[in-house]
mmCIF file of C-alpha atoms and ligand atoms in Angstrom:
data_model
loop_
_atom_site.group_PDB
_atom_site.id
_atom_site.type_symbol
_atom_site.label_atom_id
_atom_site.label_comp_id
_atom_site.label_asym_id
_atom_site.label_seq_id
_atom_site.Cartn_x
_atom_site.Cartn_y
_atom_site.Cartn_z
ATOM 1 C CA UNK I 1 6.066 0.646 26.742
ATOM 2 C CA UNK I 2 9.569 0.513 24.919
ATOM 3 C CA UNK I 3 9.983 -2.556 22.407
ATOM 4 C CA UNK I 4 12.808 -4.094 24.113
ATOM 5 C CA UNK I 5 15.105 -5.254 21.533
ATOM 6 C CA UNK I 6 15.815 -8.950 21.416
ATOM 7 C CA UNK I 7 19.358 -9.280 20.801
ATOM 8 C CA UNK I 8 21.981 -8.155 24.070
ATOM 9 C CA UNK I 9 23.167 -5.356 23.610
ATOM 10 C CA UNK I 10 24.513 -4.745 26.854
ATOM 11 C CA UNK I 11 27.636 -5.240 25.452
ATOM 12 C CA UNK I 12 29.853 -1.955 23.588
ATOM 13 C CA UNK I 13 29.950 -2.516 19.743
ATOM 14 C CA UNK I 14 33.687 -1.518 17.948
ATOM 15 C CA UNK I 15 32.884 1.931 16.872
ATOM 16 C CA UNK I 16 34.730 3.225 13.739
ATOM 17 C CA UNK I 17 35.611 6.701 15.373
ATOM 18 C CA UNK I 18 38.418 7.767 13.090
ATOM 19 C CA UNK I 19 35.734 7.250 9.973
ATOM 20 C CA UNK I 20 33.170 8.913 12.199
ATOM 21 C CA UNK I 21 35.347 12.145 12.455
ATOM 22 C CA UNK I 22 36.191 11.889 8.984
ATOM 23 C CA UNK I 23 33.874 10.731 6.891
ATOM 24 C CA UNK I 24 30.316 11.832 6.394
ATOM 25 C CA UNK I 25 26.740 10.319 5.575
ATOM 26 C CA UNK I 26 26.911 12.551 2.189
ATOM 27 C CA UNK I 27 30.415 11.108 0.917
ATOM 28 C CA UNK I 28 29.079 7.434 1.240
ATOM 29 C CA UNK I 29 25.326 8.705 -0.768
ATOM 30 C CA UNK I 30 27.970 10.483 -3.618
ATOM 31 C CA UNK I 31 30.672 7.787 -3.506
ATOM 32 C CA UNK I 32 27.502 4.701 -3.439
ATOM 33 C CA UNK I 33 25.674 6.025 -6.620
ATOM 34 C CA UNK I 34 29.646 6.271 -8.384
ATOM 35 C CA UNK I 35 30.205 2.471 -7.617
ATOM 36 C CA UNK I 36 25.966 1.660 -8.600
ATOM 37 C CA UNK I 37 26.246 3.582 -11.977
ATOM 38 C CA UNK I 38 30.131 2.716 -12.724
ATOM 39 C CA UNK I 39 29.880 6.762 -13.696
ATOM 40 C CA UNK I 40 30.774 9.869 -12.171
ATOM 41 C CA UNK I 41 28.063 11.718 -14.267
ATOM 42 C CA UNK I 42 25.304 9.709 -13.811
ATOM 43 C CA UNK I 43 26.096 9.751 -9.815
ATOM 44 C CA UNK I 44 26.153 13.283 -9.893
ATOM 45 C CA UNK I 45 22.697 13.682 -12.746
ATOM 46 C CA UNK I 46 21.053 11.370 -9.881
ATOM 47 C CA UNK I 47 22.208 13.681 -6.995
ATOM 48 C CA UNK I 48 21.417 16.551 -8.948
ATOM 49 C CA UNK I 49 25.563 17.719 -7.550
ATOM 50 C CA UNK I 50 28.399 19.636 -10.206
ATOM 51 C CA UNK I 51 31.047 16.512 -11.226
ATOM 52 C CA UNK I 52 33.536 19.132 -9.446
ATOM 53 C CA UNK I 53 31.396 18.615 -5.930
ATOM 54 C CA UNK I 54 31.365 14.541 -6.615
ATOM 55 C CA UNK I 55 34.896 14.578 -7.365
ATOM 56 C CA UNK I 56 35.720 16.374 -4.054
ATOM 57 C CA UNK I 57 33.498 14.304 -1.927
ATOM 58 C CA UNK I 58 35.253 11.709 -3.318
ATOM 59 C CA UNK I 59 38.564 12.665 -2.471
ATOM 60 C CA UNK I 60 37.665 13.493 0.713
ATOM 61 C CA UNK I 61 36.204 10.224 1.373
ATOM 62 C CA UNK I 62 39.003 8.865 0.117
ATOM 63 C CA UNK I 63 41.488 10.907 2.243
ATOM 64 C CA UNK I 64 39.327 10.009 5.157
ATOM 65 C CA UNK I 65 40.046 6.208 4.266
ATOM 66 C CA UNK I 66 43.726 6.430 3.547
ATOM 67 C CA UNK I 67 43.533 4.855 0.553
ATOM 68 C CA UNK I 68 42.141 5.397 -3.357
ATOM 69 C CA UNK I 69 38.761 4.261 -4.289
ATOM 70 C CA UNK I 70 39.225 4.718 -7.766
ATOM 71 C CA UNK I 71 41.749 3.801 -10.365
ATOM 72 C CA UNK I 72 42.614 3.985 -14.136
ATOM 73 C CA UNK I 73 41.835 1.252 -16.211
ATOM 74 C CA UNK I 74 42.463 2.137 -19.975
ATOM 75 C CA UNK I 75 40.049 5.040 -20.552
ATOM 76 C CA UNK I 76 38.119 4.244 -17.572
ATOM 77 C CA UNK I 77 37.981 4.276 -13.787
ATOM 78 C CA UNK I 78 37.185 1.299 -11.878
ATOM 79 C CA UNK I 79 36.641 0.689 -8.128
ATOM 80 C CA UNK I 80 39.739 -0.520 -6.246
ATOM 81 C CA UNK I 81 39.582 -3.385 -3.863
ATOM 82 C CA UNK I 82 39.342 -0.805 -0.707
ATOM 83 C CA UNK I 83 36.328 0.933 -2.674
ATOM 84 C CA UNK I 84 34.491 -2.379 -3.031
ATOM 85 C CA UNK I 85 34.712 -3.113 0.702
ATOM 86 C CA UNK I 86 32.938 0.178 1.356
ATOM 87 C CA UNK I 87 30.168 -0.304 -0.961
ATOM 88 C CA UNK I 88 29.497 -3.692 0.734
ATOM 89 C CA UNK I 89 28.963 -1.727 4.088
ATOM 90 C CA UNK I 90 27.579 1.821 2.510
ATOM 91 C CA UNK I 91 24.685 -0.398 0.954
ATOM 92 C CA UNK I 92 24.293 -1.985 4.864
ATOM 93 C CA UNK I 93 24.355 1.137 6.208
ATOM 94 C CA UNK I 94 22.318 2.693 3.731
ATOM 95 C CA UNK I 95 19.553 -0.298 4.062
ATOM 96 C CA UNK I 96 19.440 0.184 7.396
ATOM 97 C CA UNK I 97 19.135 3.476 7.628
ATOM 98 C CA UNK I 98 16.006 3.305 4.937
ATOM 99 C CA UNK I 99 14.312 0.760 7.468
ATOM 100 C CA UNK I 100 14.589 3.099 10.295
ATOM 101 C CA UNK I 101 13.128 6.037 8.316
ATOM 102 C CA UNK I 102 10.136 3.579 7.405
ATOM 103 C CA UNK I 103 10.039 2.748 11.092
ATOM 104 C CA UNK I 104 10.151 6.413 12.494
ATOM 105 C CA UNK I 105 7.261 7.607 9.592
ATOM 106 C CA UNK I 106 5.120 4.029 11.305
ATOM 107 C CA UNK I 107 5.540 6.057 14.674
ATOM 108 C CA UNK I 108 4.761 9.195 13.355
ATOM 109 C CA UNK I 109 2.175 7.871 11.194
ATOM 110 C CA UNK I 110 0.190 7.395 14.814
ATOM 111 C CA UNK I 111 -0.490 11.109 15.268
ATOM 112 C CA UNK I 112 -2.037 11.344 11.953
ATOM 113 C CA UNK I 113 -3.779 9.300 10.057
ATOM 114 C CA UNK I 114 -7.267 7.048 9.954
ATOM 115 C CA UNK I 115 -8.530 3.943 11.627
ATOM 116 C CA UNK I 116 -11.443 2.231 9.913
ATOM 117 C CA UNK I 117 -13.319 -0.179 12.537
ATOM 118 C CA UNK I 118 -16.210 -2.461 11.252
ATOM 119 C CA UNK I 119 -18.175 -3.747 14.357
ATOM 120 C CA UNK I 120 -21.098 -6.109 14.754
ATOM 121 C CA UNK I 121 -24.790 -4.281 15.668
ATOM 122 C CA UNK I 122 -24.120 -4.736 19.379
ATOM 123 C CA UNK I 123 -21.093 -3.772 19.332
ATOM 124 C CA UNK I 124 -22.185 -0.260 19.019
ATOM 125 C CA UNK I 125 -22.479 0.058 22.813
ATOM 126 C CA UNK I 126 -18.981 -0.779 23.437
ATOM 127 C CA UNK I 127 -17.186 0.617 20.478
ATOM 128 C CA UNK I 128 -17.939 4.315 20.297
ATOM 129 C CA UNK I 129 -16.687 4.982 24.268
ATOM 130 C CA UNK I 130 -13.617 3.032 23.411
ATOM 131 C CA UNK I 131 -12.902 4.953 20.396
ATOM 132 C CA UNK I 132 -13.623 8.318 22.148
ATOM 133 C CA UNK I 133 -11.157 7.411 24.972
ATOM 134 C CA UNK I 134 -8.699 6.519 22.564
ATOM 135 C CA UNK I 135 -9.061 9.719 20.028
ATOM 136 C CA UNK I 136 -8.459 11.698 23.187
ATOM 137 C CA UNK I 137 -4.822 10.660 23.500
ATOM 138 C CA UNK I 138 -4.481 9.970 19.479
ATOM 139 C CA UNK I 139 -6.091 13.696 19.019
ATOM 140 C CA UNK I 140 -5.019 13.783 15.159
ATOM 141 C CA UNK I 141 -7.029 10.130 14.148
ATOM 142 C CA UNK I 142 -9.942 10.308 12.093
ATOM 143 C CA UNK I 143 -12.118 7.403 12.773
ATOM 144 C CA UNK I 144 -14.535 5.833 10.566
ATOM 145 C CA UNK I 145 -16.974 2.988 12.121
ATOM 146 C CA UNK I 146 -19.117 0.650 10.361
ATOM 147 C CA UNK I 147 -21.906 -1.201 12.457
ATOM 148 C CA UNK I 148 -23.431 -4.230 10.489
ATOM 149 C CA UNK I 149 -24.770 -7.102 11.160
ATOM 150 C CA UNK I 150 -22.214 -10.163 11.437
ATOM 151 C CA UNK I 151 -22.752 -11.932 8.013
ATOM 152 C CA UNK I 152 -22.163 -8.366 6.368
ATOM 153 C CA UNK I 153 -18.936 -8.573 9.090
ATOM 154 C CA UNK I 154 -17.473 -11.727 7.310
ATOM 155 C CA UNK I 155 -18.477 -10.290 3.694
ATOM 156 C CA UNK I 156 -15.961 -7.330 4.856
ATOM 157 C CA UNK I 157 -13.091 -9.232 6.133
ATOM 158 C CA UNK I 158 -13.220 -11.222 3.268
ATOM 159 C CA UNK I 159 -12.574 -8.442 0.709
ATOM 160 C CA UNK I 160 -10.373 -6.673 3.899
ATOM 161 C CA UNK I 161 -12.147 -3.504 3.146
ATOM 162 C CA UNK I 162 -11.414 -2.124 7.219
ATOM 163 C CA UNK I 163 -8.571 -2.233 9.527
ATOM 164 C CA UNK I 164 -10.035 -4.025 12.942
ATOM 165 C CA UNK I 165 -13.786 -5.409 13.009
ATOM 166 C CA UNK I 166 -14.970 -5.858 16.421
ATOM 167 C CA UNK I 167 -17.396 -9.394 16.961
ATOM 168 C CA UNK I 168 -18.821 -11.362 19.762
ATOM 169 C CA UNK I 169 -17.482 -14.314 18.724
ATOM 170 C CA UNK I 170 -14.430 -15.167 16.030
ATOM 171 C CA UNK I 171 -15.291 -16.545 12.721
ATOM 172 C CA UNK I 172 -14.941 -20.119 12.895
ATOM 173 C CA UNK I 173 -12.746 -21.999 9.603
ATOM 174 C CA UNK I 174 -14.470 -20.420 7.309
ATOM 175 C CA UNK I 175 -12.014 -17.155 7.000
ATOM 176 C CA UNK I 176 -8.229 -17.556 8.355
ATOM 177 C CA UNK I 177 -7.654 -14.657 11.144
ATOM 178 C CA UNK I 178 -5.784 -13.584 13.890
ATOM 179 C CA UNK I 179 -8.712 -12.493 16.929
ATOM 180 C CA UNK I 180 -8.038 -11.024 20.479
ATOM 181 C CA UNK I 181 -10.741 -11.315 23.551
ATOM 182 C CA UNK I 182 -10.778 -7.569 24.494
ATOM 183 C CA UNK I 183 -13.861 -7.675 27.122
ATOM 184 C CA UNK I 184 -16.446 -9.651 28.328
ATOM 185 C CA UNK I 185 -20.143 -9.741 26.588
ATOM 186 C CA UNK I 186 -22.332 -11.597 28.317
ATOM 187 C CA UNK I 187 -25.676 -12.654 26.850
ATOM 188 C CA UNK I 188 -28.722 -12.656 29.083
ATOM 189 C CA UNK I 189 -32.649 -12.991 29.304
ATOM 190 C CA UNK I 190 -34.544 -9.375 29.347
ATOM 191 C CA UNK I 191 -37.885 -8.989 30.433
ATOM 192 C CA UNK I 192 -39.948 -5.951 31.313
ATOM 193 C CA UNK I 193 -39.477 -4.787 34.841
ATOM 194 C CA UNK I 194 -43.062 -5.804 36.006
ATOM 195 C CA UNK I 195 -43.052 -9.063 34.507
ATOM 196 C CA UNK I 196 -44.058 -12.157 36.685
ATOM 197 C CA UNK I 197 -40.484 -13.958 36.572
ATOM 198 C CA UNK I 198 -38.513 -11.033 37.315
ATOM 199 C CA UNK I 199 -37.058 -11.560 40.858
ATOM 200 C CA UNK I 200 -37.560 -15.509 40.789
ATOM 201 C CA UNK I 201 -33.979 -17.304 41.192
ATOM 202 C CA UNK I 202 -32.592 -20.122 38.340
ATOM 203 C CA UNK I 203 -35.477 -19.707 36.483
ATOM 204 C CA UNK I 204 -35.377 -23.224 34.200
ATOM 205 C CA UNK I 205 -34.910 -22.789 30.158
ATOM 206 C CA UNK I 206 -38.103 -24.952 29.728
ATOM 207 C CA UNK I 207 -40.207 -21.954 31.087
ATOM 208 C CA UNK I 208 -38.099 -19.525 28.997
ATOM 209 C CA UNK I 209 -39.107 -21.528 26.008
ATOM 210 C CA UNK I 210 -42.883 -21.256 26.659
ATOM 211 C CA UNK I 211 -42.872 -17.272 27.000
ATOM 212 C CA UNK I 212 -43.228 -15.512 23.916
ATOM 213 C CA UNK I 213 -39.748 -14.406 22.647
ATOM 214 C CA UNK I 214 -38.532 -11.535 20.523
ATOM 215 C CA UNK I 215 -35.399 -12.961 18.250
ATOM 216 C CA UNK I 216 -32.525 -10.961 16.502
ATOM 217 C CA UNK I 217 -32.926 -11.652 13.065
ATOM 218 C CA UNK I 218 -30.757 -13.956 10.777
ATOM 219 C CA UNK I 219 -27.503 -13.301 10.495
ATOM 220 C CA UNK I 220 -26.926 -12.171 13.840
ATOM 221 C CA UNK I 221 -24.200 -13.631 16.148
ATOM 222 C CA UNK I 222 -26.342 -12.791 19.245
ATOM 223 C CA UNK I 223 -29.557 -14.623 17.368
ATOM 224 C CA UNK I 224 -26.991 -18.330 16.590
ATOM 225 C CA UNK I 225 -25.842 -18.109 19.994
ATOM 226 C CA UNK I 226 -29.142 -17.530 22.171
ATOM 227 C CA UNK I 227 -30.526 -20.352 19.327
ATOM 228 C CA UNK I 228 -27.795 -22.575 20.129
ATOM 229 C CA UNK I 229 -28.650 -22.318 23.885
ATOM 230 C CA UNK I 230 -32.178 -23.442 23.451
ATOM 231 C CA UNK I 231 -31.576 -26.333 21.047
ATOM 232 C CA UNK I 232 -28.120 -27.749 23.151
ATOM 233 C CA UNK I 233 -30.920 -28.311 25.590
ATOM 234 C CA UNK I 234 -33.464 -30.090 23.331
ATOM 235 C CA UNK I 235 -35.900 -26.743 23.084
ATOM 236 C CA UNK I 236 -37.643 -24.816 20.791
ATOM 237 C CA UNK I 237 -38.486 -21.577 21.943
ATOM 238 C CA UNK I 238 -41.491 -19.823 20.778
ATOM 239 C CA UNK I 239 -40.305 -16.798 18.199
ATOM 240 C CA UNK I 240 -43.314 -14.627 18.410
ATOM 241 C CA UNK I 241 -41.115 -11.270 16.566
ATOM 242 C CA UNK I 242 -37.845 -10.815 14.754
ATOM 243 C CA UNK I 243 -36.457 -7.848 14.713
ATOM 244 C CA UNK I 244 -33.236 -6.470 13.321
ATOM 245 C CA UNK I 245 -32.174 -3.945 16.229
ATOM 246 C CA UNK I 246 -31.554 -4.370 19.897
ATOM 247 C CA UNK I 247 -33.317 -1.249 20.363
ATOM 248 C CA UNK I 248 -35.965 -1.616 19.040
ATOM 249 C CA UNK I 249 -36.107 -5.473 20.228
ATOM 250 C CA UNK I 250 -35.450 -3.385 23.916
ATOM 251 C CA UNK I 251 -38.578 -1.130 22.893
ATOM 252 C CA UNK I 252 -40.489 -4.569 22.368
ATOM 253 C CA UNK I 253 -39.685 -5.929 25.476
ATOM 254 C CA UNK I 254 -40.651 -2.860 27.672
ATOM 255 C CA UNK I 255 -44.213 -2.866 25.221
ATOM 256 C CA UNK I 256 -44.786 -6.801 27.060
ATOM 257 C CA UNK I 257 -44.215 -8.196 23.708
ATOM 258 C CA UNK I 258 -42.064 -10.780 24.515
ATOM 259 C CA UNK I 259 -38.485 -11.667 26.255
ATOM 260 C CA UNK I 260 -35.285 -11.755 24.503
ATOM 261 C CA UNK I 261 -31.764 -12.572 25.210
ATOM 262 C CA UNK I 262 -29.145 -10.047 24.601
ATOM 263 C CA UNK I 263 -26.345 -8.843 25.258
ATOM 264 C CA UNK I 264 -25.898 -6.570 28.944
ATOM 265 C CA UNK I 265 -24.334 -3.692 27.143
ATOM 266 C CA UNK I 266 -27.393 -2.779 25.731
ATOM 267 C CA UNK I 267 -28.125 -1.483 29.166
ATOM 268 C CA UNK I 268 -25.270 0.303 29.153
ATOM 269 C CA UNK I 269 -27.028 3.637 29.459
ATOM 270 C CA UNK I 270 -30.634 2.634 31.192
ATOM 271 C CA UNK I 271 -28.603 0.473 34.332
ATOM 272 C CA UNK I 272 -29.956 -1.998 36.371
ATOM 273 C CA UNK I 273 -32.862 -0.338 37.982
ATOM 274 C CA UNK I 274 -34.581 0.868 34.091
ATOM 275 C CA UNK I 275 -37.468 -0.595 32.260
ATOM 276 C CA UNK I 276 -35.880 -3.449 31.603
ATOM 277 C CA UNK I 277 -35.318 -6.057 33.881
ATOM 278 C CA UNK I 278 -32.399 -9.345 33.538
ATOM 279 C CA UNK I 279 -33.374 -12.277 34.573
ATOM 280 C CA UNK I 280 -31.954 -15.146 36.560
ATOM 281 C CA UNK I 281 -32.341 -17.991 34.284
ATOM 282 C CA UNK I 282 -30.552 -21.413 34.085
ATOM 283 C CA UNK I 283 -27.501 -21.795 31.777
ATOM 284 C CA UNK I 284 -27.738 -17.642 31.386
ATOM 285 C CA UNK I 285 -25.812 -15.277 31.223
ATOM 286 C CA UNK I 286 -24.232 -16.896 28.179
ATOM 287 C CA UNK I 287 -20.646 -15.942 28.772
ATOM 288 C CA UNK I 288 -18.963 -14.421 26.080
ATOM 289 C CA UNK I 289 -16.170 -12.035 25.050
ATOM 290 C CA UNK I 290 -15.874 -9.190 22.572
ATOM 291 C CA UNK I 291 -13.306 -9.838 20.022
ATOM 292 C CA UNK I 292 -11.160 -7.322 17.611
ATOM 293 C CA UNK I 293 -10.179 -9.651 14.887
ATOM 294 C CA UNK I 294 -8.378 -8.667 11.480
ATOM 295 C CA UNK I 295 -7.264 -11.680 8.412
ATOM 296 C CA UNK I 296 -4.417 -13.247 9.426
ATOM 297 C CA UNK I 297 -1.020 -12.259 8.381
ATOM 298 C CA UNK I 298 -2.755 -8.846 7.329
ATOM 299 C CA UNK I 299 -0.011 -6.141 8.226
ATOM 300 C CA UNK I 300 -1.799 -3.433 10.793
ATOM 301 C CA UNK I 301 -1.301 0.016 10.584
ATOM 302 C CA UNK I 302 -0.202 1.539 13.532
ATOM 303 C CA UNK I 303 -2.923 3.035 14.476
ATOM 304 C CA UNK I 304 -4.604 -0.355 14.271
ATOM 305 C CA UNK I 305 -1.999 -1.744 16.021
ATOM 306 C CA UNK I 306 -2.462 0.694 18.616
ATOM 307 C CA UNK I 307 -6.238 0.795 18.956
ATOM 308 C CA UNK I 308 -5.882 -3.053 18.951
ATOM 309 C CA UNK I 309 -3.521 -2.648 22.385
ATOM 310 C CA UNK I 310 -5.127 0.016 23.359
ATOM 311 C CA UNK I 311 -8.795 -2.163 23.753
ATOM 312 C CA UNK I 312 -7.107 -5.168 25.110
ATOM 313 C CA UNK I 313 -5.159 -3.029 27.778
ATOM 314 C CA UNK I 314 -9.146 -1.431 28.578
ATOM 315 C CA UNK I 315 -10.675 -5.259 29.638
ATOM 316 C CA UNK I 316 -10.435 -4.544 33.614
ATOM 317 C CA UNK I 317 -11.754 -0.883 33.102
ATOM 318 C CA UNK I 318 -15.086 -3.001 31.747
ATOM 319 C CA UNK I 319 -14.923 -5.580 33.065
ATOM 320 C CA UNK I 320 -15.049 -3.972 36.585
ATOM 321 C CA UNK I 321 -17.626 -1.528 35.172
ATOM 322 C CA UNK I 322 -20.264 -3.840 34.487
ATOM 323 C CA UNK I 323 -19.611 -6.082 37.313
ATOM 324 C CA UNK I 324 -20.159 -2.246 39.715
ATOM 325 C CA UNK I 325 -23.427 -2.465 37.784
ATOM 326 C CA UNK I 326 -24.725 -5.942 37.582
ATOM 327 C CA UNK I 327 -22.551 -7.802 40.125
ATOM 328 C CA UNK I 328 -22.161 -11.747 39.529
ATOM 329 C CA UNK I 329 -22.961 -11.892 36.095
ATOM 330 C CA UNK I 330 -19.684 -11.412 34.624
ATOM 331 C CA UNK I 331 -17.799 -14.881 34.711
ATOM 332 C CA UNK I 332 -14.180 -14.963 34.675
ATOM 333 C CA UNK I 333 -12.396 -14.960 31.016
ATOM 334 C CA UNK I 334 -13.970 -18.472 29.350
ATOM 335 C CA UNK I 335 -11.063 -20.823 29.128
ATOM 336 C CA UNK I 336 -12.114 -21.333 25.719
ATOM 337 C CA UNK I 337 -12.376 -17.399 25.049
ATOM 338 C CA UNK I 338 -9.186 -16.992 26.882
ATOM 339 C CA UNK I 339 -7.482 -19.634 24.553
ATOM 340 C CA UNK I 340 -9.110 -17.748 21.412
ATOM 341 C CA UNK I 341 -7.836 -14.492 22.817
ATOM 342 C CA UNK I 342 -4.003 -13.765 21.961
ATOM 343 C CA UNK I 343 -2.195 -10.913 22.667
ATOM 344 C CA UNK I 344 -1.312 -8.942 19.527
ATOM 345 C CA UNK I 345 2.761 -10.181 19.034
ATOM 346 C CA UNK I 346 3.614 -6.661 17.211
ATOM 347 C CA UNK I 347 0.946 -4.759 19.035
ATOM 348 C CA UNK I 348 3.316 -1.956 21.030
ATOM 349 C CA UNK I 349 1.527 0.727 23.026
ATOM 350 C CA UNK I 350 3.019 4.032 21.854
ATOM 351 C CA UNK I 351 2.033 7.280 23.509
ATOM 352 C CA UNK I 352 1.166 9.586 20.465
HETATM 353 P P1 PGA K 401 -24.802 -9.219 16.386
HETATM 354 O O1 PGA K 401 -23.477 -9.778 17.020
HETATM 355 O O2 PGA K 401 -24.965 -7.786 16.806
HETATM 356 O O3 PGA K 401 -24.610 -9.410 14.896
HETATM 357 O O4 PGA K 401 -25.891 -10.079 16.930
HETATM 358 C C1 PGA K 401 -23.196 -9.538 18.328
HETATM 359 C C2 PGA K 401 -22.601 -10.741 18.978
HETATM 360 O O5 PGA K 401 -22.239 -11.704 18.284
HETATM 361 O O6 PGA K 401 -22.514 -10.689 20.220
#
């Protein structure tokens, strides 16, 4: 995708072609750092040049313009009026010229270079195949990821000690940041695969609340939201085991230990028909999205920038992957998540 550039330019600019012949790049450096330093000596000490080579760049330039840059005053030389024009535009050109080098480094900088993702616990299903895809077409990124819990999450974008951290739901006002909805995470009931309820349709919450249950432990975005659930409805469900890992929680489940709500990519690799069995309950799945967020006005690198694009351009690929696996339990896009979700502005896909 090419950054289309705002302003139309369909339209030829004036181009100085006699100067262009004439005049080079060089000349304009030597003849800049005269005018900056109001010396010939120190231009040519900064340009490590012989005053004989900066006094016949000069006169070329000069030749090339048709008129003196320089003229006696007393013991001195000063600029003429012609020479301060061009110093005006060699310090445009110049500028701009700097910004595109910074620009073209940014787009090299992709091929090389390293992205440091923090992600929630769960998020370890989703993040590692995303990052793989993406190192296969960004072959010279080394990745770091960091899987914590969410509280540890905030701690880090507080101190903004990553580049991206990837959560299941946005902070709220506590931290000020910019979050896109990248791909859907819905939260549902797990049970093991010969339990009584499995099969039975809209199982109610109330008999979800009876059955012993297996919780994430504090902290956890997947423990507020599945706790949030049962309360909204005016229930208390009945925590038998906390435990700090979906696997293991998983583990617990198959061992008839208890249900537990979690997230379906944690049967990312076991599929519909393993040990452990979703169920159909009422007011589940808990629809939710998986967000990459960063602190706002926190300037990405562009590797960020295009890992960022390069997850929010993946949403169908999952999306339609886990509704092949489990269909009807992926909702369409929240409007709420949807209005949460934003497209990164400076986000650009770049092939590296
Ligand atoms: P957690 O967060 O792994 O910290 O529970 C996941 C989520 O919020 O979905």
């Amino acid at each position: 995708m090419i950054n289309v550039p705002t302003e139309d330019h369909s339209q030829p600019i004036a181009m100085p072609d006699y100067l262009i012949r004439h005049a080079t790049l060089r000349q304009l450096q030597v003849f800049e750092a005269i005018v900056r330093h109001g010396n010939f000596t120190r231009a040519s000490e900064e340009l490590f040049l012989s005053q004989p080579t900066v006094s016949a760049q000069v006169k070329k330039l000069a030749d090339a313009m048709g008129l003196p840059l320089f003229e006696q005053a007393g013991r001195r030389v000063k600029p003429t009026d012609a020479a301060l024009e061009l110093y005006e535009a060699c310090r445009k050109i110049f500028d701009t010229l700097a910004n595109l080098e910074i620009k073209i480094a940014e787009i090299k900088g992709i091929k090389r270079g390293r992205l440091r993702l923090c992600v929630v616990t769960t998020a370890k299903y989703i993040a590692p195949e995303l990052l793989g895809e993406f190192s296969q077409t960004h072959q010279g990124v080394e990745v770091s990821l960091k899987v914590t819990n969410r509280d540890s999450v905030i701690d880090r974008i507080q101190v903004n000690e990553d580049d991206l951290y990837m959560m299941g739901q946005a902070p709220g006002d506590e931290l000020q940041v910019e979050a896109y909805g990248f791909a859907p995470n819905p939260l549902v009931v797990m049970a093991p695969r010969d339990h009584p309820l499995v099969g039975r349709k809209k199982i109610p919450l109330s008999t979800i609340a009876q059955e012993p249950f297996i919780l994430r432990e504090p902290g956890s975005g997947i423990r507020d939201a599945t706790l949030r659930k049962f309360s909204e409805a005016g229930l208390q469900l009945h925590i038998r085991m906390v435990l700090g890992s979906n696997e293991a929680i998983k583990h617990a489940v198959v061992g008839g230990l208890g249900l537990s709500a979690l997230s379906l990519h944690t049967l990312a690799l076991e599929g519909s028909d393993g040990p452990v069995a979703v169920l159909d309950v009422e007011g589940f799945p808990i629809q939710r999205e998986w967000y990459l967020v960063h602190p706002k006005g926190k300037d990405l690198s562009p590797i960020a920038r295009a890992f960022l694009e390069y997850a929010i351009t993946s949403e169908p690929v999952i999306r339609e992957r886990l509704e092949r696996e489990w269909p009807g339990l992926i909702a369409a896009k929240p409007p709420a998540a949807k209005a949460k979700g934003r497209r990164p502005k400076s986000a650009v896909r770049r092939k590296a």
